[in-house]
């Protein structure tokens, strides 16, 4: 089934079921426009044969990035460069979605010391500032900004957008009963917590029309006490399905509970079944009639085929293997390989390595792929981790100098 096309409600057709999930490339320039390195990696991903490519976080607001090198889509974006990016991303016949996001309280302090968030609950990690709770005016501006970015994405040749409402960013924290402790119409009850996402979806659909892919990424669970649980995510899926969307991507966790990225801290039972969120996806799929995508852990063709044939999901989202081998989809579809690279399995347990080291190592590999056309899996974990931290610090420094010079 992996090579079977899939028709989406908006009329678009994906040529197969393999989707590159969002991978924050951090390959934007100082003005947060796409660079040649970003265009180059998207060309290779497209020519690798995936049915759909989803970009990493594209931020709708310059003051709420998750990394200084993020790509931003607003009225100052370089539209020509962005059109070059979408052309490259479609050069091999893949469709491409812009993943639209607002980092909320997960915006690093160096980028914004008092980021906008759904509540004033601070992220329980070093390097993040005290958030400012959104006002009614902020909510109206947020809805407007998501729809402006979606319209700009359409003008630059994207086939659609994915609204990022997972992983602890602003929309995810709005849905979370743990973070969204508001007492007004934007918080508290399930309906109130879902209001912002619902209004954004309505406004985006109105802006882009009916023939453009509109997807949403949600958490199946926040993996935190008092956080979002599978019963909530099923309810969210039921609610947003009514907003004329094309599919829902299921993931989980956030910066405080990084279940989606950290193989090293997973339970043995989760590791052995590969696809971390498959049970949750199956539950959600059973309660909606639009397609479902699930991302996280898929490495063998047998597990992917089982997931499709057992009606647990319609699309197979894959992340880290695209960093190691950008052209694996054709090899998998042709039967040349049956298992994808799973470099994350070789690293030491989480308690023995610095926090974030594995994620940083993958980010470093991604930067290498973009800038040099190839990665190097022999780079030791700590070397890749430290090099990426250095690059991130440099990117932050350049962003701040640019902001100061523009004042
Ligand atoms: C380096 C890196 C960057 C990521 N950036 C994003 C992102 O920008 N947006 C997103 O939704 N998920 C992001 N993710 C999560 C992946 O989409 C995916 O859920 C995760 O890697 C698990 O899938 P996998 O086991 O196939 O890698 C990122 C993961 C990694 C490793």
CSV table of C-alpha atoms and ligand atoms in Angstrom, one decimal:
chain,number,residue,atom,x,y,z
A,1,UNK,CA,0.0,0.0,0.0
A,2,UNK,CA,2.9,2.3,0.6
A,3,UNK,CA,3.1,3.1,-3.2
A,4,UNK,CA,-0.6,3.7,-3.5
A,5,UNK,CA,-1.7,7.2,-4.4
A,6,UNK,CA,-3.9,9.1,-1.9
A,7,UNK,CA,-6.6,11.6,-2.9
A,8,UNK,CA,-7.1,14.4,-0.4
A,9,UNK,CA,-10.4,16.2,0.2
A,10,UNK,CA,-9.2,19.4,-1.6
A,11,UNK,CA,-8.6,17.4,-4.8
A,12,UNK,CA,-4.8,17.1,-4.6
A,13,UNK,CA,-3.3,13.6,-5.1
A,14,UNK,CA,-0.2,12.3,-3.3
A,15,UNK,CA,1.7,9.9,-5.5
A,16,UNK,CA,2.5,7.6,-2.5
A,17,UNK,CA,2.1,7.4,1.2
A,18,UNK,CA,5.6,8.5,2.3
A,19,UNK,CA,5.7,11.9,3.9
A,20,UNK,CA,8.8,13.8,5.0
A,21,UNK,CA,7.6,15.2,8.3
A,22,UNK,CA,8.7,18.7,9.5
A,23,UNK,CA,12.4,19.0,10.3
A,24,UNK,CA,13.4,22.4,11.5
A,25,UNK,CA,16.2,23.1,9.0
A,26,UNK,CA,17.4,26.4,10.6
A,27,UNK,CA,18.9,27.2,7.2
A,28,UNK,CA,17.3,30.7,6.9
A,29,UNK,CA,19.6,33.7,6.4
A,30,UNK,CA,19.8,36.7,8.8
A,31,UNK,CA,16.6,38.1,7.4
A,32,UNK,CA,15.0,34.7,7.8
A,33,UNK,CA,14.7,34.1,4.1
A,34,UNK,CA,15.5,30.7,2.5
A,35,UNK,CA,19.2,30.1,1.6
A,36,UNK,CA,20.7,28.1,-1.2
A,37,UNK,CA,21.4,25.4,1.3
A,38,UNK,CA,17.7,25.1,2.2
A,39,UNK,CA,16.7,25.0,-1.5
A,40,UNK,CA,19.4,22.4,-2.2
A,41,UNK,CA,18.2,20.0,0.5
A,42,UNK,CA,14.5,20.4,-0.7
A,43,UNK,CA,15.5,19.5,-4.2
A,44,UNK,CA,17.2,16.3,-3.1
A,45,UNK,CA,14.2,15.4,-0.9
A,46,UNK,CA,11.9,15.9,-3.8
A,47,UNK,CA,14.0,13.9,-6.1
A,48,UNK,CA,14.1,11.1,-3.6
A,49,UNK,CA,10.5,10.2,-4.4
A,50,UNK,CA,8.4,11.0,-1.3
A,51,UNK,CA,4.7,11.8,-2.0
A,52,UNK,CA,4.7,14.8,0.2
A,53,UNK,CA,7.3,17.1,1.9
A,54,UNK,CA,6.4,19.1,4.9
A,55,UNK,CA,8.8,21.9,5.7
A,56,UNK,CA,10.2,22.4,9.2
A,57,UNK,CA,8.7,25.2,11.3
A,58,UNK,CA,8.0,28.3,9.2
A,59,UNK,CA,7.3,31.1,11.6
A,60,UNK,CA,4.4,33.5,11.1
A,61,UNK,CA,5.9,36.1,13.5
A,62,UNK,CA,9.6,37.3,13.5
A,63,UNK,CA,9.6,37.7,17.2
A,64,UNK,CA,8.5,34.2,17.9
A,65,UNK,CA,11.0,31.9,16.3
A,66,UNK,CA,12.2,28.6,17.8
A,67,UNK,CA,15.7,29.1,16.3
A,68,UNK,CA,17.4,32.3,14.9
A,69,UNK,CA,17.8,30.5,11.6
A,70,UNK,CA,14.1,29.8,11.0
A,71,UNK,CA,12.4,30.7,7.8
A,72,UNK,CA,9.7,33.4,8.3
A,73,UNK,CA,6.7,33.9,6.0
A,74,UNK,CA,5.3,37.4,6.3
A,75,UNK,CA,5.0,40.5,4.2
A,76,UNK,CA,8.8,41.2,4.2
A,77,UNK,CA,9.7,37.7,3.0
A,78,UNK,CA,11.7,37.4,-0.2
A,79,UNK,CA,9.0,35.9,-2.4
A,80,UNK,CA,11.4,35.2,-5.3
A,81,UNK,CA,13.7,33.1,-3.1
A,82,UNK,CA,10.7,31.3,-1.6
A,83,UNK,CA,9.3,30.5,-5.1
A,84,UNK,CA,12.8,29.0,-5.9
A,85,UNK,CA,12.4,26.9,-2.8
A,86,UNK,CA,9.0,25.5,-3.8
A,87,UNK,CA,10.1,24.9,-7.4
A,88,UNK,CA,13.0,22.8,-6.0
A,89,UNK,CA,10.8,21.0,-3.5
A,90,UNK,CA,8.4,20.0,-6.4
A,91,UNK,CA,11.1,19.2,-8.9
A,92,UNK,CA,10.8,15.4,-8.3
A,93,UNK,CA,7.0,15.3,-8.3
A,94,UNK,CA,6.5,15.6,-4.5
A,95,UNK,CA,3.9,18.0,-3.2
A,96,UNK,CA,5.1,20.5,-0.6
A,97,UNK,CA,3.4,22.0,2.5
A,98,UNK,CA,4.6,25.0,4.5
A,99,UNK,CA,4.4,24.1,8.2
A,100,UNK,CA,3.1,27.3,9.8
A,101,UNK,CA,4.0,27.9,13.4
A,102,UNK,CA,4.3,30.3,16.3
A,103,UNK,CA,6.8,29.3,18.9
A,104,UNK,CA,4.9,30.9,21.9
A,105,UNK,CA,6.7,30.2,25.2
A,106,UNK,CA,9.2,27.9,23.4
A,107,UNK,CA,10.8,31.0,21.9
A,108,UNK,CA,14.4,31.2,23.2
A,109,UNK,CA,15.0,34.1,25.6
A,110,UNK,CA,17.8,35.5,23.5
A,111,UNK,CA,15.3,35.9,20.6
A,112,UNK,CA,12.5,37.3,22.8
A,113,UNK,CA,12.8,37.6,26.6
A,114,UNK,CA,9.0,38.0,27.1
A,115,UNK,CA,7.3,35.9,24.4
A,116,UNK,CA,3.6,35.9,23.8
A,117,UNK,CA,1.9,32.8,25.1
A,118,UNK,CA,-1.5,31.4,26.0
A,119,UNK,CA,-0.9,31.9,29.7
A,120,UNK,CA,1.9,33.2,31.9
A,121,UNK,CA,3.3,29.7,32.7
A,122,UNK,CA,7.0,29.7,32.0
A,123,UNK,CA,8.7,26.8,30.2
A,124,UNK,CA,10.4,24.7,32.8
A,125,UNK,CA,13.8,24.8,31.0
A,126,UNK,CA,16.8,27.1,31.1
A,127,UNK,CA,17.0,29.8,28.3
A,128,UNK,CA,13.3,30.7,28.0
A,129,UNK,CA,11.8,33.9,29.3
A,130,UNK,CA,8.7,34.8,31.3
A,131,UNK,CA,5.8,34.7,28.8
A,132,UNK,CA,3.2,37.4,28.4
A,133,UNK,CA,-0.4,36.2,28.4
A,134,UNK,CA,-2.2,37.0,25.1
A,135,UNK,CA,-5.0,39.6,25.1
A,136,UNK,CA,-8.1,39.6,22.8
A,137,UNK,CA,-6.1,42.0,20.4
A,138,UNK,CA,-3.2,39.5,20.3
A,139,UNK,CA,-5.7,36.7,19.4
A,140,UNK,CA,-7.1,38.7,16.5
A,141,UNK,CA,-3.6,39.5,15.3
A,142,UNK,CA,-2.6,35.8,15.5
A,143,UNK,CA,-5.5,34.7,13.4
A,144,UNK,CA,-4.7,37.4,10.9
A,145,UNK,CA,-1.0,36.4,10.8
A,146,UNK,CA,-1.6,32.7,10.2
A,147,UNK,CA,-4.0,33.5,7.3
A,148,UNK,CA,-1.5,36.0,5.8
A,149,UNK,CA,1.3,33.5,5.9
A,150,UNK,CA,-0.9,30.8,4.4
A,151,UNK,CA,-1.9,33.2,1.5
A,152,UNK,CA,1.8,34.1,1.0
A,153,UNK,CA,2.7,30.4,0.9
A,154,UNK,CA,0.1,29.9,-1.8
A,155,UNK,CA,1.4,32.8,-3.8
A,156,UNK,CA,5.0,31.3,-3.7
A,157,UNK,CA,3.9,27.9,-5.0
A,158,UNK,CA,3.4,25.7,-1.9
A,159,UNK,CA,0.6,23.1,-2.5
A,160,UNK,CA,-0.7,23.7,1.0
A,161,UNK,CA,0.0,24.5,4.6
A,162,UNK,CA,0.2,22.5,7.8
A,163,UNK,CA,-0.9,24.4,10.9
A,164,UNK,CA,1.5,23.3,13.7
A,165,UNK,CA,-0.6,22.7,16.8
A,166,UNK,CA,1.7,20.1,18.4
A,167,UNK,CA,5.0,19.9,20.3
A,168,UNK,CA,4.3,22.7,22.8
A,169,UNK,CA,4.3,25.7,20.5
A,170,UNK,CA,1.6,28.4,20.9
A,171,UNK,CA,-1.3,26.5,19.4
A,172,UNK,CA,-0.3,23.3,21.2
A,173,UNK,CA,-0.2,25.1,24.5
A,174,UNK,CA,-3.6,26.6,23.8
A,175,UNK,CA,-5.0,23.1,23.5
A,176,UNK,CA,-3.2,21.8,26.6
A,177,UNK,CA,-5.3,21.8,29.8
A,178,UNK,CA,-2.0,22.0,31.7
A,179,UNK,CA,-0.7,25.2,30.0
A,180,UNK,CA,-4.0,26.9,29.1
A,181,UNK,CA,-5.2,27.9,32.6
A,182,UNK,CA,-7.2,30.9,31.3
A,183,UNK,CA,-10.6,31.8,32.7
A,184,UNK,CA,-11.9,33.7,29.7
A,185,UNK,CA,-13.4,32.5,26.3
A,186,UNK,CA,-9.9,31.3,25.2
A,187,UNK,CA,-9.3,28.8,28.0
A,188,UNK,CA,-10.7,26.4,30.5
A,189,UNK,CA,-13.3,24.2,28.7
A,190,UNK,CA,-12.3,22.1,25.8
A,191,UNK,CA,-14.3,24.3,23.4
A,192,UNK,CA,-12.5,27.4,24.7
A,193,UNK,CA,-9.0,25.8,24.4
A,194,UNK,CA,-9.8,24.8,20.8
A,195,UNK,CA,-11.2,28.2,19.8
A,196,UNK,CA,-8.0,29.7,18.6
A,197,UNK,CA,-7.1,26.8,16.4
A,198,UNK,CA,-10.7,26.6,15.0
A,199,UNK,CA,-10.8,30.3,14.1
A,200,UNK,CA,-7.3,30.1,12.5
A,201,UNK,CA,-8.5,27.2,10.3
A,202,UNK,CA,-11.6,29.0,9.3
A,203,UNK,CA,-9.7,32.2,8.4
A,204,UNK,CA,-6.9,30.3,6.5
A,205,UNK,CA,-9.4,28.3,4.5
A,206,UNK,CA,-11.2,31.5,3.6
A,207,UNK,CA,-7.9,33.0,2.5
A,208,UNK,CA,-6.6,30.1,0.3
A,209,UNK,CA,-9.9,28.7,-1.1
A,210,UNK,CA,-10.9,25.1,-1.4
A,211,UNK,CA,-8.3,23.7,-3.7
A,212,UNK,CA,-5.3,24.1,-1.4
A,213,UNK,CA,-4.1,21.5,1.1
A,214,UNK,CA,-4.9,22.4,4.7
A,215,UNK,CA,-3.5,20.0,7.3
A,216,UNK,CA,-3.1,20.2,11.1
A,217,UNK,CA,-0.5,18.6,13.3
A,218,UNK,CA,-1.7,17.7,16.8
A,219,UNK,CA,-0.3,16.0,19.8
A,220,UNK,CA,-1.8,12.6,20.7
A,221,UNK,CA,-0.6,13.3,24.2
A,222,UNK,CA,1.6,15.9,26.0
A,223,UNK,CA,3.1,13.1,28.1
A,224,UNK,CA,2.8,15.4,31.2
A,225,UNK,CA,0.6,15.2,34.2
A,226,UNK,CA,-2.5,17.4,33.6
A,227,UNK,CA,-1.6,17.8,29.9
A,228,UNK,CA,-3.4,16.8,26.8
A,229,UNK,CA,-4.4,13.1,26.6
A,230,UNK,CA,-5.6,10.9,23.9
A,231,UNK,CA,-9.3,11.4,24.9
A,232,UNK,CA,-8.7,15.2,24.2
A,233,UNK,CA,-6.9,14.6,20.9
A,234,UNK,CA,-9.8,12.5,19.6
A,235,UNK,CA,-12.2,15.4,20.5
A,236,UNK,CA,-9.9,17.9,18.8
A,237,UNK,CA,-9.8,15.7,15.7
A,238,UNK,CA,-13.6,15.5,15.6
A,239,UNK,CA,-13.9,19.3,16.0
A,240,UNK,CA,-11.3,20.3,13.4
A,241,UNK,CA,-12.5,17.8,10.9
A,242,UNK,CA,-15.5,20.0,10.4
A,243,UNK,CA,-13.3,22.9,9.3
A,244,UNK,CA,-12.8,21.6,5.7
A,245,UNK,CA,-9.2,20.3,6.4
A,246,UNK,CA,-7.4,17.6,4.4
A,247,UNK,CA,-5.6,15.5,7.0
A,248,UNK,CA,-4.4,15.4,10.6
A,249,UNK,CA,-0.9,14.5,11.5
A,250,UNK,CA,-0.5,12.8,14.9
A,251,UNK,CA,2.6,13.3,17.0
A,252,UNK,CA,3.2,14.0,20.7
A,253,UNK,CA,5.3,15.7,23.4
A,254,UNK,CA,6.9,19.1,23.7
A,255,UNK,CA,10.3,20.7,24.7
A,256,UNK,CA,9.8,19.6,28.3
A,257,UNK,CA,8.7,16.1,27.3
A,258,UNK,CA,10.5,15.5,24.0
A,259,UNK,CA,8.9,12.1,23.2
A,260,UNK,CA,8.8,12.7,19.5
A,261,UNK,CA,12.5,13.1,19.0
A,262,UNK,CA,14.3,11.2,21.7
A,263,UNK,CA,14.7,7.5,21.0
A,264,UNK,CA,17.2,7.3,23.8
A,265,UNK,CA,14.5,8.0,26.5
A,266,UNK,CA,11.7,5.8,25.1
A,267,UNK,CA,10.4,2.8,27.0
A,268,UNK,CA,11.6,-0.6,25.6
A,269,UNK,CA,8.1,-1.6,24.6
A,270,UNK,CA,7.7,1.6,22.5
A,271,UNK,CA,11.1,1.0,20.9
A,272,UNK,CA,10.2,-2.5,19.9
A,273,UNK,CA,7.0,-1.6,18.1
A,274,UNK,CA,8.8,1.3,16.2
A,275,UNK,CA,5.8,3.6,15.5
A,276,UNK,CA,5.5,5.5,18.8
A,277,UNK,CA,2.0,7.1,18.3
A,278,UNK,CA,0.4,4.4,16.1
A,279,UNK,CA,-2.2,3.3,18.7
A,280,UNK,CA,-3.3,6.9,19.2
A,281,UNK,CA,-3.5,7.4,15.4
A,282,UNK,CA,-5.7,4.3,15.1
A,283,UNK,CA,-8.0,5.7,17.8
A,284,UNK,CA,-8.2,9.1,16.0
A,285,UNK,CA,-8.7,7.5,12.6
A,286,UNK,CA,-11.6,5.4,13.9
A,287,UNK,CA,-13.4,8.6,14.9
A,288,UNK,CA,-12.9,10.8,11.8
A,289,UNK,CA,-13.5,10.4,8.0
A,290,UNK,CA,-10.5,12.5,6.8
A,291,UNK,CA,-7.0,11.0,6.2
A,292,UNK,CA,-4.6,10.5,9.1
A,293,UNK,CA,-0.8,10.7,9.1
A,294,UNK,CA,1.3,9.5,12.0
A,295,UNK,CA,5.0,10.3,12.5
A,296,UNK,CA,7.6,9.0,14.8
A,297,UNK,CA,9.7,5.8,14.8
A,298,UNK,CA,8.9,4.1,11.5
A,299,UNK,CA,11.9,2.3,10.2
A,300,UNK,CA,10.9,-0.9,8.5
A,301,UNK,CA,8.7,-1.5,5.5
A,302,UNK,CA,6.8,-4.3,7.3
A,303,UNK,CA,5.7,-1.9,10.1
A,304,UNK,CA,4.7,0.8,7.6
A,305,UNK,CA,2.7,-1.7,5.5
A,306,UNK,CA,1.0,-3.1,8.7
A,307,UNK,CA,0.1,0.4,9.8
A,308,UNK,CA,-1.6,1.1,6.5
A,309,UNK,CA,-3.3,-2.2,6.0
A,310,UNK,CA,-4.6,-2.3,9.6
A,311,UNK,CA,-6.3,1.1,9.0
A,312,UNK,CA,-4.2,2.8,11.7
A,313,UNK,CA,-3.1,5.5,9.4
A,314,UNK,CA,-3.3,6.7,5.7
A,315,UNK,CA,0.1,8.3,5.6
A,316,UNK,CA,3.5,7.4,7.0
A,317,UNK,CA,5.4,10.4,8.4
A,318,UNK,CA,9.2,10.0,8.6
A,319,UNK,CA,11.7,12.4,10.0
A,320,UNK,CA,15.3,11.5,10.9
A,321,UNK,CA,16.0,9.0,8.1
A,322,UNK,CA,15.5,11.9,5.7
A,323,UNK,CA,18.4,13.6,7.4
A,324,UNK,CA,20.7,10.6,6.9
A,325,UNK,CA,19.6,9.5,3.4
A,326,UNK,CA,17.5,12.2,1.6
A,327,UNK,CA,16.8,9.8,-1.3
A,328,UNK,CA,15.6,6.7,0.6
A,329,UNK,CA,12.0,6.7,-0.6
A,330,UNK,CA,12.7,5.3,-4.1
A,331,UNK,CA,15.0,2.7,-2.6
A,332,UNK,CA,12.2,1.6,-0.2
A,333,UNK,CA,9.5,1.7,-2.9
A,334,UNK,CA,11.6,-0.3,-5.4
A,335,UNK,CA,12.4,-2.9,-2.7
A,336,UNK,CA,16.2,-2.1,-2.7
A,337,UNK,CA,16.0,-1.6,1.0
A,338,UNK,CA,13.5,-2.7,3.6
A,339,UNK,CA,14.8,-0.9,6.7
A,340,UNK,CA,15.7,2.8,7.0
A,341,UNK,CA,18.8,4.1,8.8
A,342,UNK,CA,18.2,4.4,12.5
A,343,UNK,CA,21.3,6.1,13.7
A,344,UNK,CA,19.5,7.3,16.9
A,345,UNK,CA,19.6,3.7,18.2
A,346,UNK,CA,23.4,3.8,18.4
A,347,UNK,CA,23.6,6.7,20.9
A,348,UNK,CA,24.1,6.2,24.7
A,349,UNK,CA,21.1,6.5,27.1
A,350,UNK,CA,19.7,10.0,27.8
A,351,UNK,CA,21.1,10.1,31.3
A,352,UNK,CA,24.7,9.6,30.0
A,353,UNK,CA,24.7,12.4,27.4
A,354,UNK,CA,24.1,16.2,27.5
A,355,UNK,CA,20.5,17.3,27.2
A,356,UNK,CA,19.4,17.8,23.6
A,357,UNK,CA,22.6,16.2,22.3
A,358,UNK,CA,20.9,13.7,19.9
A,359,UNK,CA,18.5,16.4,18.5
A,360,UNK,CA,21.4,18.7,18.0
A,361,UNK,CA,23.5,16.0,16.3
A,362,UNK,CA,20.7,15.5,13.8
A,363,UNK,CA,20.4,19.3,13.3
A,364,UNK,CA,24.1,19.4,12.6
A,365,UNK,CA,23.7,16.6,10.0
A,366,UNK,CA,20.8,18.5,8.4
A,367,UNK,CA,22.9,21.6,8.1
A,368,UNK,CA,25.8,19.6,6.5
A,369,UNK,CA,23.4,18.0,4.0
A,370,UNK,CA,22.1,21.4,3.0
A,371,UNK,CA,25.5,23.2,2.8
A,372,UNK,CA,27.7,20.4,1.4
A,373,UNK,CA,25.3,18.0,-0.2
A,374,UNK,CA,26.3,15.1,2.2
A,375,UNK,CA,26.1,14.2,5.8
A,376,UNK,CA,28.7,12.3,7.9
A,377,UNK,CA,27.4,9.8,10.3
A,378,UNK,CA,30.9,9.2,11.7
A,379,UNK,CA,30.9,12.6,13.4
A,380,UNK,CA,30.8,11.8,17.1
A,381,UNK,CA,27.6,12.7,19.0
A,382,UNK,CA,29.3,15.4,21.2
A,383,UNK,CA,31.2,17.0,18.3
A,384,UNK,CA,27.9,17.4,16.2
A,385,UNK,CA,26.1,18.6,19.3
A,386,UNK,CA,28.7,21.2,20.2
A,387,UNK,CA,29.1,22.4,16.6
A,388,UNK,CA,25.4,22.9,16.3
A,389,UNK,CA,25.3,24.9,19.6
A,390,UNK,CA,28.1,27.1,18.2
A,391,UNK,CA,26.2,27.6,14.9
A,392,UNK,CA,23.0,28.4,16.7
A,393,UNK,CA,24.8,31.0,18.9
A,394,UNK,CA,26.3,32.6,15.8
A,395,UNK,CA,22.9,32.7,14.1
A,396,UNK,CA,21.3,34.3,17.2
A,397,UNK,CA,24.1,36.8,17.3
A,398,UNK,CA,23.7,37.7,13.6
A,399,UNK,CA,19.9,38.1,14.1
A,400,UNK,CA,20.3,40.4,17.0
A,401,UNK,CA,22.9,42.5,15.2
A,402,UNK,CA,20.6,42.7,12.2
A,403,UNK,CA,17.7,43.8,14.4
A,404,UNK,CA,19.9,46.5,16.1
A,405,UNK,CA,21.2,47.8,12.8
A,406,UNK,CA,17.6,48.0,11.4
A,407,UNK,CA,16.4,50.1,14.4
B,1,LIG,C1,16.3,17.7,13.8
B,1,LIG,C2,14.8,17.6,14.0
B,1,LIG,C3,14.0,18.7,13.7
B,1,LIG,C4,12.6,18.6,13.9
B,1,LIG,N1,11.9,19.7,13.6
B,1,LIG,C5,10.5,19.6,13.5
B,1,LIG,C6,9.7,20.7,13.0
B,1,LIG,O1,10.2,21.8,12.6
B,1,LIG,N2,8.4,20.5,13.0
B,1,LIG,C7,7.8,19.3,13.4
B,1,LIG,O2,6.6,19.2,13.4
B,1,LIG,N3,8.5,18.3,13.9
B,1,LIG,C8,9.9,18.4,13.9
B,1,LIG,N4,10.6,17.4,14.3
B,1,LIG,C9,10.0,16.1,14.7
B,1,LIG,C10,9.9,15.2,13.5
B,1,LIG,O3,9.0,15.7,12.5
B,1,LIG,C11,9.5,13.8,13.9
B,1,LIG,O4,8.2,13.9,14.5
B,1,LIG,C12,10.5,13.1,14.8
B,1,LIG,O5,11.8,13.2,14.3
B,1,LIG,C13,10.1,11.6,14.9
B,1,LIG,O6,10.0,11.0,13.7
B,1,LIG,P1,11.2,10.0,13.2
B,1,LIG,O7,11.3,8.9,14.2
B,1,LIG,O8,10.8,9.5,11.9
B,1,LIG,O9,12.4,10.8,13.2
B,1,LIG,C14,12.0,17.4,14.3
B,1,LIG,C15,12.8,16.3,14.6
B,1,LIG,C16,14.2,16.4,14.4
B,1,LIG,C17,15.0,15.2,14.7
